[in-house]
Tab-separated table of C-alpha atoms in Angstrom:
chain	number	residue	atom	x	y	z
A	16	UNK	CA	27.394	44.391	24.119
A	17	UNK	CA	26.799	45.316	27.595
A	18	UNK	CA	23.406	46.011	27.413
A	19	UNK	CA	22.695	43.121	24.702
A	20	UNK	CA	24.535	40.430	27.200
A	21	UNK	CA	21.684	42.228	29.622
A	22	UNK	CA	18.848	41.919	28.013
A	23	UNK	CA	19.280	38.387	27.331
A	24	UNK	CA	19.945	37.632	30.624
A	25	UNK	CA	16.615	39.170	30.935
A	26	UNK	CA	15.180	37.116	28.457
A	27	UNK	CA	16.969	34.258	30.192
A	28	UNK	CA	15.297	34.650	33.343
A	29	UNK	CA	12.229	35.232	32.208
A	30	UNK	CA	11.677	31.957	30.159
A	31	UNK	CA	13.283	30.140	33.046
A	32	UNK	CA	10.827	31.788	35.307
A	33	UNK	CA	7.663	31.103	32.930
A	34	UNK	CA	9.405	27.456	32.576
A	35	UNK	CA	9.165	26.694	36.718
A	36	UNK	CA	5.925	28.095	37.049
A	37	UNK	CA	4.357	26.366	34.276
A	38	UNK	CA	5.281	23.001	35.790
A	39	UNK	CA	4.030	23.719	39.238
A	40	UNK	CA	0.716	24.148	38.013
A	41	UNK	CA	0.882	20.744	35.529
A	42	UNK	CA	2.051	19.010	38.709
A	43	UNK	CA	-0.971	20.779	40.708
A	44	UNK	CA	-3.532	19.905	38.240
A	45	UNK	CA	-1.897	16.331	38.784
A	46	UNK	CA	-2.013	16.410	42.287
A	47	UNK	CA	-4.165	13.710	43.021
A	48	UNK	CA	-1.712	11.073	40.898
A	49	UNK	CA	1.808	13.169	42.029
A	50	UNK	CA	0.392	11.544	45.302
A	51	UNK	CA	-0.145	8.361	44.888
A	52	UNK	CA	3.090	8.640	42.756
A	53	UNK	CA	4.837	9.328	45.579
A	54	UNK	CA	3.311	6.954	47.806
A	55	UNK	CA	3.747	3.759	45.636
A	56	UNK	CA	6.905	4.947	44.033
A	57	UNK	CA	9.015	6.999	46.302
A	58	UNK	CA	10.430	4.090	48.159
A	59	UNK	CA	11.168	2.729	44.676
A	60	UNK	CA	12.818	5.542	43.367
A	61	UNK	CA	16.311	4.184	43.823
A	62	UNK	CA	15.285	1.063	42.368
A	63	UNK	CA	13.856	2.214	38.916
A	64	UNK	CA	16.696	4.812	38.803
A	65	UNK	CA	19.431	1.960	38.895
A	66	UNK	CA	16.756	0.406	36.588
A	67	UNK	CA	17.160	3.525	33.807
A	68	UNK	CA	20.772	3.251	34.261
A	69	UNK	CA	21.097	-0.489	34.110
A	70	UNK	CA	18.871	-0.243	30.352
A	71	UNK	CA	21.201	2.228	29.568
A	72	UNK	CA	24.522	0.173	30.606
A	73	UNK	CA	22.315	-2.803	27.905
A	74	UNK	CA	22.316	-0.188	25.105
A	75	UNK	CA	26.098	0.534	25.440
A	76	UNK	CA	27.267	-3.669	25.847
A	77	UNK	CA	25.570	-4.522	23.020
A	78	UNK	CA	27.936	-6.432	21.284
A	79	UNK	CA	26.483	-9.880	21.489
A	80	UNK	CA	23.201	-9.221	21.233
A	81	UNK	CA	22.627	-5.801	18.604
A	82	UNK	CA	19.359	-6.127	17.475
A	83	UNK	CA	18.148	-6.397	21.708
A	84	UNK	CA	20.511	-3.258	22.263
A	85	UNK	CA	19.143	-1.589	19.274
A	86	UNK	CA	15.301	-1.909	20.065
A	87	UNK	CA	15.865	-1.257	23.671
A	88	UNK	CA	17.156	2.326	22.402
A	89	UNK	CA	13.998	2.732	20.439
A	90	UNK	CA	11.654	2.493	23.622
A	91	UNK	CA	13.885	4.689	25.817
A	92	UNK	CA	13.986	7.053	22.490
A	93	UNK	CA	9.704	6.640	23.026
A	94	UNK	CA	9.690	7.043	26.676
A	95	UNK	CA	11.711	10.013	26.813
A	96	UNK	CA	9.968	11.384	23.376
A	97	UNK	CA	6.428	11.038	26.020
A	98	UNK	CA	8.088	12.853	28.826
A	99	UNK	CA	9.757	15.717	26.773
A	100	UNK	CA	6.262	16.041	24.667
A	101	UNK	CA	4.481	16.625	28.264
A	102	UNK	CA	6.710	19.182	29.078
A	103	UNK	CA	7.253	21.172	25.842
A	104	UNK	CA	4.349	23.661	26.939
A	105	UNK	CA	6.974	24.907	29.865
A	106	UNK	CA	9.880	24.329	27.722
A	107	UNK	CA	8.517	26.478	24.973
A	108	UNK	CA	6.578	28.793	27.018
A	109	UNK	CA	4.017	27.876	24.554
A	110	UNK	CA	1.406	30.403	25.916
A	111	UNK	CA	3.653	34.083	25.128
A	112	UNK	CA	5.383	32.523	22.438
A	113	UNK	CA	3.378	35.375	20.033
A	114	UNK	CA	4.501	37.807	22.733
A	115	UNK	CA	7.998	36.369	22.528
A	116	UNK	CA	8.604	37.030	18.491
A	117	UNK	CA	7.147	40.575	18.883
A	118	UNK	CA	10.506	41.578	21.170
A	119	UNK	CA	13.313	38.939	20.823
A	120	UNK	CA	15.297	37.614	18.123
A	121	UNK	CA	14.383	34.194	16.870
A	122	UNK	CA	18.438	32.925	17.652
A	123	UNK	CA	17.750	34.161	21.147
A	124	UNK	CA	14.357	32.236	21.311
A	125	UNK	CA	16.349	28.635	19.924
A	126	UNK	CA	19.305	29.172	22.042
A	127	UNK	CA	16.802	29.087	25.494
A	128	UNK	CA	14.826	26.370	24.351
A	129	UNK	CA	17.876	24.044	23.883
A	130	UNK	CA	19.241	25.381	27.231
A	131	UNK	CA	15.619	24.203	28.882
A	132	UNK	CA	15.254	21.581	27.024
A	133	UNK	CA	18.740	19.738	28.206
A	134	UNK	CA	17.377	20.694	32.004
A	135	UNK	CA	14.051	18.813	31.091
A	136	UNK	CA	15.777	15.892	29.285
A	137	UNK	CA	17.275	13.775	32.064
A	138	UNK	CA	16.948	10.743	30.105
A	139	UNK	CA	19.819	12.728	28.452
A	140	UNK	CA	21.615	13.548	31.517
A	141	UNK	CA	21.513	10.136	32.470
A	142	UNK	CA	23.365	9.120	29.135
A	143	UNK	CA	26.103	11.845	29.866
A	144	UNK	CA	27.033	10.883	33.198
A	145	UNK	CA	27.553	7.449	31.390
A	146	UNK	CA	29.818	8.627	29.531
A	147	UNK	CA	31.814	10.911	31.581
A	148	UNK	CA	32.805	7.393	33.187
A	149	UNK	CA	33.736	5.780	29.691
A	150	UNK	CA	37.937	5.736	29.456
A	151	UNK	CA	38.689	6.264	25.876
A	152	UNK	CA	39.568	3.092	24.953
A	153	UNK	CA	35.353	2.301	25.846
A	154	UNK	CA	34.762	4.807	23.492
A	155	UNK	CA	36.711	3.021	20.469
A	156	UNK	CA	34.723	0.104	21.374
A	157	UNK	CA	31.264	1.621	21.214
A	158	UNK	CA	31.412	4.630	19.239
A	159	UNK	CA	26.990	3.861	18.798
A	160	UNK	CA	26.875	5.072	22.152
A	161	UNK	CA	27.336	8.783	21.001
A	162	UNK	CA	24.868	8.027	18.065
A	163	UNK	CA	22.236	7.261	20.589
A	164	UNK	CA	23.287	10.355	22.525
A	165	UNK	CA	22.667	12.159	19.450
A	166	UNK	CA	19.358	10.886	18.790
A	167	UNK	CA	18.099	11.759	22.362
A	168	UNK	CA	18.948	15.181	22.041
A	169	UNK	CA	17.203	15.317	18.278
A	170	UNK	CA	14.167	13.685	19.844
A	171	UNK	CA	13.677	17.061	21.904
A	172	UNK	CA	14.350	19.389	18.824
A	173	UNK	CA	11.877	17.424	17.037
A	174	UNK	CA	8.879	17.102	19.866
A	175	UNK	CA	9.604	20.840	19.880
A	176	UNK	CA	10.139	21.762	16.211
A	177	UNK	CA	8.944	18.371	13.907
A	178	UNK	CA	6.491	16.214	15.685
A	179	UNK	CA	5.113	15.072	12.752
A	180	UNK	CA	9.031	13.963	11.608
A	181	UNK	CA	9.214	12.687	14.655
A	182	UNK	CA	6.159	9.952	14.607
A	183	UNK	CA	7.814	9.044	11.062
A	184	UNK	CA	11.291	8.340	12.367
A	185	UNK	CA	9.730	5.929	15.134
A	186	UNK	CA	7.606	4.508	12.696
A	187	UNK	CA	10.514	3.486	10.394
A	188	UNK	CA	12.617	2.717	13.003
A	189	UNK	CA	10.354	0.275	14.219
A	190	UNK	CA	10.712	-1.429	10.670
A	191	UNK	CA	13.984	-1.425	11.220
A	192	UNK	CA	14.417	-2.775	14.429
A	193	UNK	CA	11.937	-5.973	13.296
A	194	UNK	CA	13.340	-6.954	10.186
A	195	UNK	CA	15.155	-10.342	10.404
A	196	UNK	CA	18.634	-8.649	9.502
A	197	UNK	CA	21.696	-9.267	10.924
A	198	UNK	CA	23.374	-5.627	11.986
A	199	UNK	CA	25.701	-4.685	14.308
A	200	UNK	CA	25.362	-1.946	16.494
A	201	UNK	CA	26.455	0.545	15.089
A	202	UNK	CA	25.173	-0.019	12.184
A	203	UNK	CA	21.292	0.071	13.676
A	204	UNK	CA	22.278	3.625	15.120
A	205	UNK	CA	23.835	5.023	12.228
A	206	UNK	CA	20.013	3.864	10.428
A	207	UNK	CA	18.554	5.767	13.255
A	208	UNK	CA	20.568	8.602	12.436
A	209	UNK	CA	19.804	8.493	8.896
A	210	UNK	CA	16.358	7.894	9.175
A	211	UNK	CA	15.452	10.511	11.900
A	212	UNK	CA	17.466	12.870	9.122
A	213	UNK	CA	15.391	11.536	6.286
A	214	UNK	CA	12.124	11.661	8.005
A	215	UNK	CA	12.444	15.621	7.764
A	216	UNK	CA	12.456	15.734	3.847
A	217	UNK	CA	8.828	13.744	4.193
A	218	UNK	CA	5.852	15.992	3.428
A	219	UNK	CA	3.036	16.559	6.114
A	220	UNK	CA	-0.280	14.713	5.439
A	221	UNK	CA	-3.349	17.331	6.072
A	222	UNK	CA	-6.398	15.247	5.099
A	223	UNK	CA	-8.655	17.314	7.290
A	224	UNK	CA	-9.294	20.068	5.807
A	225	UNK	CA	-11.169	17.669	2.695
A	226	UNK	CA	-12.985	15.608	5.278
A	227	UNK	CA	-16.799	16.732	4.807
A	228	UNK	CA	-17.987	16.401	8.382
A	229	UNK	CA	-21.577	15.182	7.968
A	230	UNK	CA	-21.613	12.877	11.109
A	231	UNK	CA	-20.600	12.558	14.742
A	232	UNK	CA	-17.838	9.988	13.818
A	233	UNK	CA	-16.274	12.280	11.512
A	234	UNK	CA	-16.272	15.003	13.303
A	235	UNK	CA	-14.500	13.100	15.932
A	236	UNK	CA	-12.154	11.570	13.378
A	237	UNK	CA	-11.517	14.977	11.961
A	238	UNK	CA	-10.644	16.421	15.341
A	239	UNK	CA	-8.076	13.451	16.051
A	240	UNK	CA	-6.562	13.820	13.034
A	241	UNK	CA	-5.935	17.517	14.003
A	242	UNK	CA	-4.989	16.966	17.309
A	243	UNK	CA	-3.002	13.491	16.765
A	244	UNK	CA	-0.279	13.939	19.342
A	245	UNK	CA	-3.338	13.006	22.522
A	246	UNK	CA	-3.143	9.722	20.661
A	247	UNK	CA	0.249	9.274	19.312
A	248	UNK	CA	1.765	9.797	22.581
A	249	UNK	CA	-0.755	7.762	24.238
A	250	UNK	CA	-0.159	4.635	22.042
A	251	UNK	CA	3.507	5.569	21.686
A	252	UNK	CA	3.814	4.860	25.490
A	253	UNK	CA	1.706	1.945	25.681
A	254	UNK	CA	4.202	0.532	22.751
A	255	UNK	CA	6.897	1.282	24.815
A	256	UNK	CA	5.603	-0.522	27.798
A	257	UNK	CA	4.437	-3.235	26.420
A	258	UNK	CA	7.768	-3.766	24.928
A	259	UNK	CA	9.220	-3.144	28.622
A	260	UNK	CA	7.180	-6.145	29.953
A	261	UNK	CA	7.673	-8.349	27.258
A	262	UNK	CA	10.888	-8.421	27.944
A	263	UNK	CA	10.641	-8.902	31.765
A	264	UNK	CA	8.155	-11.915	31.007
A	265	UNK	CA	11.133	-13.601	28.625
A	266	UNK	CA	13.199	-12.983	32.554
A	267	UNK	CA	10.612	-13.473	34.719
A	268	UNK	CA	8.265	-15.967	33.759
A	269	UNK	CA	6.847	-16.797	36.939
A	270	UNK	CA	5.291	-13.009	37.051
A	271	UNK	CA	3.790	-13.633	33.908
A	272	UNK	CA	0.220	-12.754	35.577
A	273	UNK	CA	1.564	-9.516	37.545
A	274	UNK	CA	2.581	-8.509	34.022
A	275	UNK	CA	-0.529	-8.566	32.261
A	276	UNK	CA	-2.795	-7.184	34.923
A	277	UNK	CA	-0.114	-4.194	34.934
A	278	UNK	CA	-0.102	-3.928	31.443
A	279	UNK	CA	-4.221	-4.358	31.629
A	280	UNK	CA	-4.507	-1.008	34.235
A	281	UNK	CA	-2.613	1.443	32.040
A	282	UNK	CA	-4.754	0.631	29.220
A	283	UNK	CA	-7.347	1.386	31.176
A	284	UNK	CA	-5.856	4.354	32.357
A	285	UNK	CA	-4.545	6.022	29.330
A	286	UNK	CA	-7.611	4.694	27.769
A	287	UNK	CA	-9.795	6.566	29.728
A	288	UNK	CA	-7.933	9.414	30.723
A	289	UNK	CA	-8.687	10.577	26.844
A	290	UNK	CA	-11.914	11.316	27.803
A	291	UNK	CA	-10.753	14.383	29.617
A	292	UNK	CA	-9.702	15.756	26.429
A	293	UNK	CA	-12.879	15.172	24.480
A	294	UNK	CA	-15.145	16.500	27.253
A	295	UNK	CA	-13.147	19.779	26.726
A	296	UNK	CA	-14.188	19.765	22.935
A	297	UNK	CA	-18.162	18.390	24.086
A	298	UNK	CA	-17.999	21.533	26.591
A	299	UNK	CA	-16.647	23.904	23.540
A	300	UNK	CA	-19.280	22.483	20.750
A	301	UNK	CA	-22.238	21.820	23.294
A	302	UNK	CA	-24.020	24.373	22.441
A	303	UNK	CA	-23.863	24.143	18.853
A	304	UNK	CA	-25.171	20.835	18.651
A	305	UNK	CA	-28.081	21.840	21.254
A	306	UNK	CA	-28.938	24.829	18.500
A	307	UNK	CA	-29.680	22.044	15.515
A	308	UNK	CA	-30.789	19.659	17.778
A	309	UNK	CA	-28.380	17.081	18.335
A	310	UNK	CA	-27.320	17.816	21.958
A	311	UNK	CA	-27.958	13.752	23.590
A	312	UNK	CA	-26.116	12.491	20.335
A	313	UNK	CA	-23.159	14.534	20.825
A	314	UNK	CA	-23.193	13.659	24.461
A	315	UNK	CA	-23.023	10.016	24.023
A	316	UNK	CA	-21.186	10.100	21.203
A	317	UNK	CA	-17.864	12.154	23.270
A	318	UNK	CA	-17.806	8.629	25.002
A	319	UNK	CA	-16.968	6.457	22.426
A	320	UNK	CA	-13.537	7.870	21.469
A	321	UNK	CA	-12.079	6.418	24.906
A	322	UNK	CA	-14.068	3.165	24.541
A	323	UNK	CA	-12.562	2.289	20.480
A	324	UNK	CA	-9.092	3.298	21.919
A	325	UNK	CA	-9.706	0.927	25.075
A	326	UNK	CA	-10.715	-1.731	22.659
A	327	UNK	CA	-7.555	-0.851	19.714
A	328	UNK	CA	-4.764	-0.924	22.879
A	329	UNK	CA	-6.529	-3.975	24.375
A	330	UNK	CA	-6.311	-6.100	21.504
A	331	UNK	CA	-2.409	-4.720	20.804
A	332	UNK	CA	-2.346	-6.232	24.367
A	333	UNK	CA	-3.676	-9.465	24.443
A	334	UNK	CA	-1.421	-10.186	21.268
A	335	UNK	CA	1.996	-8.756	22.563
A	336	UNK	CA	1.030	-10.681	26.121
A	337	UNK	CA	-1.576	-13.220	26.137
A	338	UNK	CA	-4.226	-12.248	29.163
A	339	UNK	CA	-7.228	-14.076	30.398
A	340	UNK	CA	-10.175	-13.245	28.347
A	341	UNK	CA	-12.457	-12.161	32.212
A	342	UNK	CA	-10.042	-9.167	31.835
A	343	UNK	CA	-12.439	-8.080	28.542
A	344	UNK	CA	-15.808	-7.650	30.474
A	345	UNK	CA	-13.701	-6.412	33.392
A	346	UNK	CA	-11.832	-3.898	31.608
A	347	UNK	CA	-14.852	-2.629	29.677
A	348	UNK	CA	-17.068	-1.796	33.321
A	349	UNK	CA	-13.824	-0.412	34.603
A	350	UNK	CA	-13.133	1.635	31.701
A	351	UNK	CA	-16.823	2.859	31.774
A	352	UNK	CA	-16.874	3.508	35.499
A	353	UNK	CA	-13.475	5.540	35.157
A	354	UNK	CA	-14.838	8.000	32.229
A	355	UNK	CA	-17.799	8.681	34.728
A	356	UNK	CA	-15.548	9.551	37.628
A	357	UNK	CA	-13.522	12.038	34.686
A	358	UNK	CA	-17.030	13.696	34.341
A	359	UNK	CA	-18.819	13.548	37.066
A	360	UNK	CA	-16.197	13.538	40.187
A	361	UNK	CA	-12.474	13.790	38.512
A	362	UNK	CA	-10.764	14.639	41.993
A	363	UNK	CA	-11.530	10.608	42.366
A	364	UNK	CA	-10.268	9.698	38.879
A	365	UNK	CA	-7.431	8.765	40.010
A	366	UNK	CA	-7.775	7.281	43.424
A	367	UNK	CA	-10.405	5.008	41.863
A	368	UNK	CA	-7.592	3.740	39.215
A	369	UNK	CA	-5.660	2.808	41.709
A	370	UNK	CA	-7.273	1.085	44.448
A	371	UNK	CA	-8.140	-1.066	41.664
A	372	UNK	CA	-5.354	-1.308	40.151
A	373	UNK	CA	-4.111	-2.589	43.704
A	374	UNK	CA	-7.024	-5.448	43.944
A	375	UNK	CA	-6.300	-6.717	40.376
A	376	UNK	CA	-3.076	-6.990	41.164
A	377	UNK	CA	-3.723	-9.233	44.615
A	378	UNK	CA	-5.465	-11.310	42.581
A	379	UNK	CA	-3.401	-12.071	39.765
């Protein structure tokens, strides 16, 4: 028995070391962004923390406006899932997953995954802090908050093991909160739990193996079907941000121009950052397409996914927030510039985006 626990503790220590090492590596790769965010958001860290707890408080006390509380909860869960998706390789130790399967029990891997998942889920920890401050009488008044914490945990589990089910869950949950029905907070959250549980029963849809790649358009379409999460997390992050900004506009309509400029700059960032993924694909298949005399066309085509994503996301921004039409040509040029920087000068990518963003906000 002692040897059993000693081996488990050794495995736990290994996973924790791999977890911290991977996080440090991820931060070093994003050091330019990390520096900018530290400079910009560092002084506002306390305010952002208070805003996080304020939003959770709105979810707890949502009796007067249950539909608003449900929408806010979905936005929180969406942002939380995006954050956990970015940390998933560190949580699961994806690089050594096969090695772990050959030596350790599946129950050990799942147990350690759950421990590191909880350690990484700052949103759930914040909810637990609020929950610890509630009295029994208050708990009886807000039972839906317990379901919300369950949903936070399910989001993390789905990110690690069932990402497609998570996509279905959010898709159906958005339909529920947008329906013109009158439900209580408890009914909304019971519906969310039912949706999350039932979405695990939906079969996966795989059509990439049926596609005949006869053009560059079908090549990229097939690639993003197989690597759809890179588009899903960007789209999810954009929609969550727009929903939050939409609520902010209703409170402070005098900041609408500044809020639109913020949404516009984030739209450029999400679209142009897709160029890093496309560039990796280009480097992987470049020699093959050069061998069939398609090198130049393939080079041109690997810029198109970012531009298409920008066009679609800009349409979403305009439809939800409205925007000045002058942003359309400016955004197209800006997106191409960021693509060029991602291709040729990745070290300057974040700095240029930050400087242009500040300039647009001053103008707005």
